[in-house]
Coordinates of C-alpha atoms in Angstrom, one line a residue:
X4 CA 0.0 0.0 0.3
X5 CA 1.4 3.4 -1.2
X6 CA 2.9 5.3 1.3
X7 CA 2.3 2.7 4.2
X8 CA 4.0 -0.7 3.5
X9 CA 6.4 -1.9 0.7
X10 CA 5.7 -5.6 1.7
X11 CA 2.8 -7.6 1.8
X12 CA 3.7 -8.9 5.3
X13 CA 3.9 -5.1 5.9
X14 CA 0.4 -4.8 4.9
X15 CA -0.5 -7.0 7.0
X16 CA 1.2 -5.7 10.0
X17 CA -0.6 -2.2 9.6
X18 CA -3.7 -4.1 9.6
X19 CA -2.9 -5.4 12.5
X20 CA -1.9 -2.3 14.3
X21 CA -5.2 -0.6 13.1
X22 CA -7.4 -3.6 14.6
X23 CA -5.7 -3.4 17.6
X24 CA -6.1 0.2 17.6
X25 CA -10.3 0.2 17.0
X26 CA -10.9 -2.3 19.4
X27 CA -12.3 -4.7 16.7
X28 CA -13.3 -8.1 17.8
X29 CA -14.5 -9.6 15.0
X30 CA -12.6 -9.5 11.5
X31 CA -13.9 -10.4 8.5
X32 CA -11.3 -10.3 5.5
X33 CA -13.2 -10.2 1.5
X34 CA -11.3 -9.6 -1.9
X35 CA -11.8 -10.9 -5.5
X36 CA -9.1 -12.3 -8.2
X37 CA -5.6 -10.6 -6.6
X38 CA -8.0 -9.1 -3.7
X39 CA -9.3 -12.7 -3.4
X40 CA -5.1 -13.6 -2.8
X41 CA -4.9 -10.7 0.0
X42 CA -8.3 -11.5 1.4
X43 CA -7.0 -15.2 2.2
X44 CA -3.3 -14.8 3.4
X45 CA -4.2 -11.5 5.0
X46 CA -6.7 -13.4 6.9
X47 CA -4.7 -16.3 8.0
X48 CA -1.9 -14.4 9.3
X49 CA -4.4 -11.8 10.9
X50 CA -6.4 -15.2 12.1
X51 CA -9.8 -14.0 10.6
X52 CA -13.0 -15.1 11.9
X53 CA -14.0 -15.0 8.2
X54 CA -12.3 -15.0 5.5
X55 CA -14.2 -14.7 2.1
X56 CA -12.7 -14.8 -1.4
X57 CA -14.3 -15.0 -5.0
X58 CA -12.4 -16.0 -7.7
X59 CA -8.8 -15.8 -6.1
X60 CA -5.7 -16.8 -7.1
X61 CA -4.0 -18.6 -4.8
X62 CA -0.5 -19.3 -6.7
X63 CA 1.4 -16.7 -7.9
X64 CA 4.8 -18.9 -8.4
X65 CA 5.6 -19.2 -12.1
X66 CA 6.2 -23.0 -11.8
X67 CA 2.8 -23.5 -10.9
X68 CA 1.4 -21.1 -12.8
X69 CA 2.8 -23.3 -15.9
X70 CA 1.8 -26.5 -14.8
X71 CA -2.0 -25.3 -14.9
X72 CA -2.1 -23.4 -17.7
X73 CA -1.7 -19.7 -16.1
X74 CA -1.0 -17.6 -19.0
X75 CA -2.3 -14.7 -17.5
X76 CA -0.4 -11.2 -15.9
X77 CA 2.5 -12.5 -16.8
X78 CA 5.2 -9.9 -16.9
X79 CA 3.0 -8.6 -14.0
X80 CA 3.6 -11.4 -11.9
X81 CA 6.8 -11.4 -12.9
X82 CA 7.7 -7.8 -11.6
X83 CA 5.7 -8.5 -8.3
X84 CA 8.1 -11.7 -7.9
X85 CA 11.0 -9.3 -8.5
X86 CA 9.9 -6.5 -6.2
X87 CA 9.0 -8.2 -3.3
X88 CA 11.4 -11.1 -3.3
X89 CA 8.3 -13.1 -1.8
X90 CA 9.0 -16.3 0.3
X91 CA 7.4 -19.8 -0.9
X92 CA 4.4 -19.5 1.5
X93 CA 4.0 -15.7 -0.2
X94 CA 3.9 -17.4 -3.8
X95 CA 1.9 -20.6 -2.8
X96 CA -1.0 -20.6 -0.4
X97 CA -1.3 -24.4 -0.2
X98 CA 2.3 -23.9 2.4
X99 CA -0.8 -22.0 4.8
X100 CA -2.8 -24.0 7.5
X101 CA -6.5 -22.3 8.0
X102 CA -7.2 -25.2 10.2
X103 CA -10.1 -23.8 12.8
X104 CA -11.1 -20.3 10.2
X105 CA -13.9 -20.2 8.6
X106 CA -12.8 -19.9 4.9
X107 CA -15.4 -19.5 1.9
X108 CA -14.3 -19.2 -1.7
X109 CA -16.6 -18.5 -4.3
X110 CA -15.2 -19.3 -8.0
X111 CA -17.4 -20.3 -11.6
X112 CA -17.3 -22.4 -14.3
X113 CA -18.5 -21.8 -17.5
X114 CA -19.2 -23.4 -21.2
X115 CA -16.7 -24.0 -23.9
X116 CA -16.2 -20.6 -24.9
X117 CA -14.0 -20.2 -21.6
X118 CA -13.0 -23.9 -20.6
X119 CA -9.3 -22.9 -20.2
X120 CA -10.0 -20.2 -17.7
X121 CA -12.9 -22.4 -15.7
X122 CA -9.7 -25.2 -15.5
X123 CA -7.3 -22.5 -13.6
X124 CA -10.4 -21.2 -12.1
X125 CA -11.0 -24.7 -10.8
X126 CA -6.8 -25.1 -10.0
X127 CA -6.7 -22.0 -8.0
X128 CA -10.4 -22.5 -5.8
X129 CA -9.5 -26.0 -5.0
X130 CA -5.4 -25.3 -4.1
X131 CA -5.6 -24.4 -0.5
X132 CA -5.7 -26.8 2.2
X133 CA -7.3 -27.0 5.7
X134 CA -6.0 -29.7 8.4
X135 CA -9.8 -29.4 9.8
X136 CA -11.7 -28.9 7.0
X137 CA -12.9 -25.5 7.0
X138 CA -12.7 -24.4 4.1
X139 CA -16.4 -24.5 2.2
X140 CA -16.4 -24.5 -1.7
X141 CA -18.6 -23.0 -3.7
X142 CA -19.0 -23.3 -7.7
X143 CA -21.3 -20.9 -9.6
X144 CA -22.1 -21.5 -13.4
X145 CA -21.3 -19.1 -15.8
X146 CA -22.4 -19.7 -19.4
X147 CA -20.6 -18.2 -22.0
X148 CA -19.4 -15.6 -19.8
X149 CA -16.1 -15.1 -18.3
X150 CA -16.2 -17.1 -15.3
X151 CA -13.4 -15.4 -13.7
X152 CA -15.9 -12.2 -13.6
X153 CA -17.9 -13.5 -10.9
X154 CA -18.4 -11.0 -8.9
X155 CA -20.0 -8.7 -11.5
X156 CA -22.6 -11.3 -12.7
X157 CA -23.8 -11.9 -9.1
X158 CA -24.1 -8.1 -8.9
X159 CA -25.9 -7.9 -11.5
X160 CA -28.7 -10.6 -10.9
X161 CA -28.9 -8.3 -6.9
X162 CA -27.4 -10.9 -5.6
X163 CA -23.3 -10.4 -4.6
X164 CA -24.9 -8.9 -0.6
X165 CA -26.7 -11.9 -0.5
X166 CA -24.0 -14.4 -0.8
X167 CA -21.8 -12.3 1.2
X168 CA -24.5 -11.8 3.9
X169 CA -24.7 -15.6 4.3
X170 CA -21.4 -16.4 4.4
X171 CA -20.1 -13.6 7.3
X172 CA -23.6 -15.4 9.3
X173 CA -21.9 -19.0 8.6
X174 CA -25.5 -20.2 6.7
X175 CA -23.8 -23.2 4.7
X176 CA -26.9 -24.6 3.6
X177 CA -28.2 -21.5 2.3
X178 CA -25.0 -21.6 0.4
X179 CA -25.4 -24.8 -0.9
X180 CA -29.4 -24.4 -2.4
X181 CA -28.3 -20.6 -3.5
X182 CA -27.9 -21.4 -7.9
X183 CA -29.1 -18.4 -9.2
X184 CA -29.0 -18.5 -13.2
X185 CA -25.7 -16.1 -13.8
X186 CA -26.1 -16.5 -17.4
X187 CA -29.6 -15.6 -17.8
X188 CA -30.5 -12.3 -19.3
X189 CA -26.6 -11.2 -20.0
X190 CA -25.4 -10.8 -23.4
X191 CA -22.6 -13.2 -24.0
X192 CA -19.1 -12.0 -24.1
X193 CA -16.9 -12.1 -27.3
X194 CA -13.5 -13.7 -26.0
X195 CA -11.4 -11.5 -28.7
X196 CA -10.7 -9.2 -25.9
X197 CA -9.5 -12.3 -23.8
X198 CA -5.9 -11.9 -25.0
X199 CA -4.4 -14.5 -22.6
X200 CA -3.9 -17.1 -25.3
X201 CA -6.9 -19.8 -23.7
X202 CA -9.0 -19.1 -26.4
X203 CA -6.9 -18.9 -29.6
X204 CA -9.7 -21.4 -30.9
X205 CA -12.3 -19.5 -30.7
X206 CA -10.3 -16.3 -31.6
X207 CA -9.2 -17.9 -35.5
X208 CA -13.1 -19.1 -35.8
X209 CA -14.6 -15.3 -34.9
X210 CA -12.1 -13.9 -37.0

């Protein structure tokens, strides 16, 4: 965070001091995508009561990204790794133990248009482990939509707040049966705008 910290652990320390200063008794971390990575990492370090992550990245080391075919943001990931010299537990959240913490991970699948991305989303969502099986995974289906944009589609269907409220209250049963039709009444995106290489076959067809 500019003007506050120059490392991921420095940011966590800032959060810790802020929480102590304010005297907060309950802490929830929440984030989407890279923010989901931070919600998981910071939530683990802060021993947050609830951790909520939407379509999170859970590994940013090049070897594992390559293994799962995650070609997104290559130059940005390389510069981040050089800049912060991350430790292994900061590169792969699978090395952290979330035992005893309430962790909610939401991600999405989709039709063949974005099937490569869907596999990557699944790899990230199922990467982290807990010694006490306290991680709740929820997979939505987004039809022909870009499945990384889960929060956007939940918001368009006016149910993002509902999902967050259910998670904060610990209502896992309500989350299990919560299945809005995220692909209904939403124009399908043309994958030509998605330039990371998963859908070259589809782009060639469109062109």
